[in-house]
């Protein structure tokens, strides 16, 4: 994430903050109420600049780089004014705390807003979340699988990939040899170090396979939070006991993960649970073949035998068996990496995501005052009238 923020700043154009004079032009507010770098933050940081090419949008929240068009917290009272050229603003949120503020602003304080929630979760939502979802005017699900857990109408819009930042190797620095690590080939695993992400499954597969394939080294990147330090220590203890500490390397939260995607010959996403799951797309955009579990939206990204392999989530034996053919024949990984690049460019572009979301916005503006995704009873309640 740090590397992506620096990438944005390197593009040359300065970021913008909506001033008192131009805030009336803002049509959409995208929220990011999270101090920690997360998948939701990544989506906002990558997507909002793309959306800004086609409409007036500003992000509201924390940990936003300068390149992202944004509004200040002190400008929140201005949300009670209608935008200059729309009947209402759209408030696009991705977390429960963001929904809460939206509901307060619109349904309690009567701000001229319409509320959209992006849902990536693949589980039954808690009662409070279901109540808030019924008060949204539109729901965007990142996949049909995510949408199947919703009890309100939704539109499917998959996440896209930033092809400027995630791209195939372009020079010697992108070669694995430039890393200084042992071996000829790298197999990578990125993301938070924790049970949910399947880091232990990846380590287990490496403990089985690496003794038989000396040309390969495993590289693990990602932050370890304080509550997962003992989990990481146990993994490192197993690695040391197997004498593989030089060939299963933990790099921590690297500055530029995109560089490592380009250095990987194979990428593994062994998650037990996921919301959407961006990392395989980022690897594929870097011309890297992938092995994934069937968690989250991974099945949408993989064409088995063409651009990668899928295994059941949590299946240690299946994961090791799926990785081994690439270790045995690195040329297979290169071939599937080329197919992966073509596939992700055709199906998961950031431009396509922004365009599909814009269609949802346009539908809301076209329908004017009629809320979407609410029952008749909820619509009457939101309007301040009693149900019949």
Short mmCIF file of N, CA and C in Angstrom, two decimals, residues 16-93:
data_model
loop_
_atom_site.label_atom_id
_atom_site.label_comp_id
_atom_site.label_asym_id
_atom_site.label_seq_id
_atom_site.Cartn_x
_atom_site.Cartn_y
_atom_site.Cartn_z
N UNK A 16 -6.41 16.95 -5.04
CA UNK A 16 -7.29 18.08 -4.86
C UNK A 16 -8.15 17.90 -3.62
N UNK A 17 -8.43 19.02 -2.95
CA UNK A 17 -9.35 19.05 -1.84
C UNK A 17 -10.47 20.00 -2.21
N UNK A 18 -11.71 19.54 -2.08
CA UNK A 18 -12.84 20.38 -2.47
C UNK A 18 -12.89 21.63 -1.60
N UNK A 19 -12.87 22.79 -2.21
CA UNK A 19 -12.92 24.05 -1.48
C UNK A 19 -14.37 24.49 -1.28
N UNK A 20 -14.54 25.57 -0.51
CA UNK A 20 -15.89 26.08 -0.27
C UNK A 20 -16.58 26.44 -1.57
N UNK A 21 -15.79 26.90 -2.56
CA UNK A 21 -16.38 27.34 -3.82
C UNK A 21 -16.76 26.19 -4.73
N UNK A 22 -15.97 25.11 -4.74
CA UNK A 22 -16.25 24.05 -5.70
C UNK A 22 -16.94 22.84 -5.08
N UNK A 23 -17.19 22.84 -3.76
CA UNK A 23 -17.83 21.67 -3.16
C UNK A 23 -19.23 21.45 -3.72
N UNK A 24 -19.88 22.53 -4.14
CA UNK A 24 -21.23 22.40 -4.69
C UNK A 24 -21.25 21.54 -5.95
N UNK A 25 -20.07 21.39 -6.59
CA UNK A 25 -19.98 20.58 -7.81
C UNK A 25 -19.87 19.08 -7.51
N UNK A 26 -19.52 18.73 -6.27
CA UNK A 26 -19.29 17.32 -5.94
C UNK A 26 -20.60 16.54 -6.01
N UNK A 27 -20.60 15.47 -6.82
CA UNK A 27 -21.79 14.65 -7.03
C UNK A 27 -21.81 13.39 -6.17
N UNK A 28 -20.60 12.89 -5.84
CA UNK A 28 -20.48 11.62 -5.12
C UNK A 28 -19.44 11.76 -4.02
N UNK A 29 -19.75 11.21 -2.84
CA UNK A 29 -18.80 11.13 -1.74
C UNK A 29 -18.51 9.66 -1.48
N UNK A 30 -17.24 9.26 -1.56
CA UNK A 30 -16.82 7.88 -1.28
C UNK A 30 -16.11 7.87 0.07
N UNK A 31 -16.52 6.98 0.96
CA UNK A 31 -16.01 7.02 2.33
C UNK A 31 -14.94 5.96 2.59
N UNK A 32 -14.05 6.29 3.53
CA UNK A 32 -13.00 5.35 3.97
C UNK A 32 -12.70 5.61 5.45
N UNK A 33 -13.55 5.08 6.32
CA UNK A 33 -13.42 5.34 7.75
C UNK A 33 -12.59 4.24 8.42
N UNK A 34 -11.36 4.11 8.03
CA UNK A 34 -10.48 3.09 8.59
C UNK A 34 -9.06 3.63 8.62
N UNK A 35 -8.44 3.62 9.80
CA UNK A 35 -7.06 4.08 9.92
C UNK A 35 -6.08 3.08 9.34
N UNK A 36 -6.41 1.79 9.43
CA UNK A 36 -5.48 0.77 8.95
C UNK A 36 -5.57 0.59 7.45
N UNK A 37 -4.44 0.32 6.84
CA UNK A 37 -4.44 -0.03 5.42
C UNK A 37 -5.14 -1.38 5.27
N UNK A 38 -6.12 -1.44 4.37
CA UNK A 38 -6.91 -2.65 4.21
C UNK A 38 -7.36 -2.76 2.77
N UNK A 39 -8.03 -3.87 2.47
CA UNK A 39 -8.55 -4.05 1.12
C UNK A 39 -9.53 -2.96 0.74
N UNK A 40 -10.37 -2.56 1.71
CA UNK A 40 -11.33 -1.49 1.43
C UNK A 40 -10.64 -0.18 1.11
N UNK A 41 -9.57 0.12 1.85
CA UNK A 41 -8.79 1.33 1.57
C UNK A 41 -8.17 1.26 0.18
N UNK A 42 -7.62 0.11 -0.15
CA UNK A 42 -7.01 -0.07 -1.47
C UNK A 42 -8.01 0.22 -2.58
N UNK A 43 -9.23 -0.27 -2.41
CA UNK A 43 -10.26 -0.05 -3.43
C UNK A 43 -10.53 1.43 -3.61
N UNK A 44 -10.73 2.15 -2.50
CA UNK A 44 -11.03 3.58 -2.58
C UNK A 44 -9.86 4.34 -3.22
N UNK A 45 -8.65 4.03 -2.78
CA UNK A 45 -7.47 4.74 -3.26
C UNK A 45 -7.25 4.52 -4.75
N UNK A 46 -7.52 3.32 -5.23
CA UNK A 46 -7.32 3.04 -6.65
C UNK A 46 -8.51 3.50 -7.49
N UNK A 47 -9.71 3.32 -6.97
CA UNK A 47 -10.90 3.53 -7.79
C UNK A 47 -11.31 4.99 -7.92
N UNK A 48 -11.23 5.76 -6.84
CA UNK A 48 -11.74 7.13 -6.88
C UNK A 48 -11.04 7.98 -7.95
N UNK A 49 -9.70 7.92 -8.10
CA UNK A 49 -9.09 8.69 -9.19
C UNK A 49 -9.60 8.28 -10.57
N UNK A 50 -9.91 6.99 -10.75
CA UNK A 50 -10.47 6.54 -12.02
C UNK A 50 -11.89 7.09 -12.20
N UNK A 51 -12.69 7.07 -11.13
CA UNK A 51 -14.04 7.61 -11.20
C UNK A 51 -14.03 9.11 -11.47
N UNK A 52 -12.99 9.79 -10.96
CA UNK A 52 -12.91 11.25 -11.13
C UNK A 52 -12.74 11.65 -12.60
N UNK A 53 -12.40 10.69 -13.46
CA UNK A 53 -12.28 10.99 -14.88
C UNK A 53 -13.65 11.17 -15.53
N UNK A 54 -14.71 10.67 -14.87
CA UNK A 54 -16.04 10.70 -15.49
C UNK A 54 -17.11 11.40 -14.66
N UNK A 55 -16.78 11.83 -13.43
CA UNK A 55 -17.75 12.57 -12.62
C UNK A 55 -17.03 13.31 -11.51
N UNK A 56 -17.77 14.17 -10.81
CA UNK A 56 -17.21 14.94 -9.71
C UNK A 56 -17.37 14.12 -8.43
N UNK A 57 -16.25 13.61 -7.90
CA UNK A 57 -16.27 12.73 -6.75
C UNK A 57 -15.19 13.16 -5.76
N UNK A 58 -15.47 12.96 -4.48
CA UNK A 58 -14.48 13.25 -3.44
C UNK A 58 -14.55 12.15 -2.40
N UNK A 59 -13.40 11.79 -1.85
CA UNK A 59 -13.33 10.78 -0.80
C UNK A 59 -13.33 11.47 0.55
N UNK A 60 -13.94 10.82 1.53
CA UNK A 60 -13.99 11.33 2.90
C UNK A 60 -13.48 10.24 3.82
N UNK A 61 -12.44 10.53 4.60
CA UNK A 61 -11.96 9.52 5.52
C UNK A 61 -10.50 9.69 5.88
N UNK A 62 -9.85 8.55 6.17
CA UNK A 62 -8.49 8.54 6.69
C UNK A 62 -7.55 7.85 5.71
N UNK A 63 -6.24 8.13 5.88
CA UNK A 63 -5.19 7.41 5.17
C UNK A 63 -5.34 7.52 3.66
N UNK A 64 -5.69 8.71 3.19
CA UNK A 64 -5.88 8.93 1.76
C UNK A 64 -4.71 9.74 1.20
N UNK A 65 -4.04 9.25 0.17
CA UNK A 65 -2.91 9.98 -0.40
C UNK A 65 -3.38 11.23 -1.14
N UNK A 66 -2.44 12.10 -1.41
CA UNK A 66 -2.76 13.39 -2.01
C UNK A 66 -3.45 13.27 -3.36
N UNK A 67 -3.13 12.22 -4.09
CA UNK A 67 -3.66 12.10 -5.44
C UNK A 67 -5.16 11.78 -5.47
N UNK A 68 -5.73 11.36 -4.36
CA UNK A 68 -7.15 11.02 -4.32
C UNK A 68 -7.97 12.28 -4.08
N UNK A 69 -8.89 12.64 -4.97
CA UNK A 69 -9.76 13.81 -4.71
C UNK A 69 -10.52 13.59 -3.40
N UNK A 70 -10.54 14.57 -2.53
CA UNK A 70 -11.12 14.33 -1.21
C UNK A 70 -11.75 15.59 -0.64
N UNK A 71 -12.59 15.38 0.36
CA UNK A 71 -13.20 16.47 1.10
C UNK A 71 -12.71 16.43 2.54
N UNK A 72 -12.78 17.56 3.23
CA UNK A 72 -12.36 17.62 4.62
C UNK A 72 -13.54 17.29 5.53
N UNK A 73 -13.21 16.83 6.74
CA UNK A 73 -14.25 16.53 7.71
C UNK A 73 -15.05 17.80 8.04
N UNK A 74 -14.39 18.93 8.03
CA UNK A 74 -15.11 20.16 8.38
C UNK A 74 -16.14 20.54 7.32
N UNK A 75 -16.07 19.87 6.16
CA UNK A 75 -17.03 20.14 5.10
C UNK A 75 -18.26 19.26 5.16
N UNK A 76 -18.33 18.35 6.14
CA UNK A 76 -19.49 17.46 6.24
C UNK A 76 -20.81 18.24 6.32
N UNK A 77 -20.89 19.36 7.06
CA UNK A 77 -22.16 20.12 7.08
C UNK A 77 -22.63 20.56 5.69
N UNK A 78 -21.70 20.67 4.74
CA UNK A 78 -22.09 21.08 3.40
C UNK A 78 -22.89 20.00 2.67
N UNK A 79 -22.90 18.78 3.22
CA UNK A 79 -23.70 17.72 2.62
C UNK A 79 -25.19 17.98 2.76
N UNK A 80 -25.57 18.96 3.58
CA UNK A 80 -26.98 19.30 3.72
C UNK A 80 -27.47 20.22 2.61
N UNK A 81 -26.54 20.66 1.75
CA UNK A 81 -26.92 21.45 0.58
C UNK A 81 -26.97 20.54 -0.65
N UNK A 82 -27.88 20.79 -1.53
CA UNK A 82 -27.94 20.01 -2.76
C UNK A 82 -26.76 20.38 -3.66
N UNK A 83 -26.24 19.42 -4.41
CA UNK A 83 -25.18 19.76 -5.38
C UNK A 83 -25.73 20.64 -6.49
N UNK A 84 -24.84 21.30 -7.17
CA UNK A 84 -25.25 22.30 -8.16
C UNK A 84 -26.08 21.72 -9.30
N UNK A 85 -25.73 20.51 -9.75
CA UNK A 85 -26.35 20.00 -10.98
C UNK A 85 -27.05 18.65 -10.80
N UNK A 86 -27.32 18.28 -9.54
CA UNK A 86 -28.00 17.00 -9.28
C UNK A 86 -29.08 17.23 -8.22
N UNK A 87 -30.11 16.37 -8.21
CA UNK A 87 -31.13 16.50 -7.17
C UNK A 87 -30.63 16.08 -5.79
N UNK A 88 -29.56 15.31 -5.76
CA UNK A 88 -28.97 14.86 -4.50
C UNK A 88 -27.56 14.33 -4.77
N UNK A 89 -26.77 14.25 -3.70
CA UNK A 89 -25.47 13.60 -3.80
C UNK A 89 -25.61 12.12 -3.51
N UNK A 90 -24.66 11.36 -4.03
CA UNK A 90 -24.57 9.94 -3.70
C UNK A 90 -23.46 9.74 -2.69
N UNK A 91 -23.79 8.99 -1.66
CA UNK A 91 -22.86 8.69 -0.56
C UNK A 91 -22.55 7.19 -0.69
N UNK A 92 -21.32 6.87 -1.10
CA UNK A 92 -20.93 5.48 -1.43
C UNK A 92 -20.03 4.95 -0.33
N UNK A 93 -20.51 3.94 0.39
CA UNK A 93 -19.77 3.43 1.55
C UNK A 93 -19.49 1.94 1.43
#
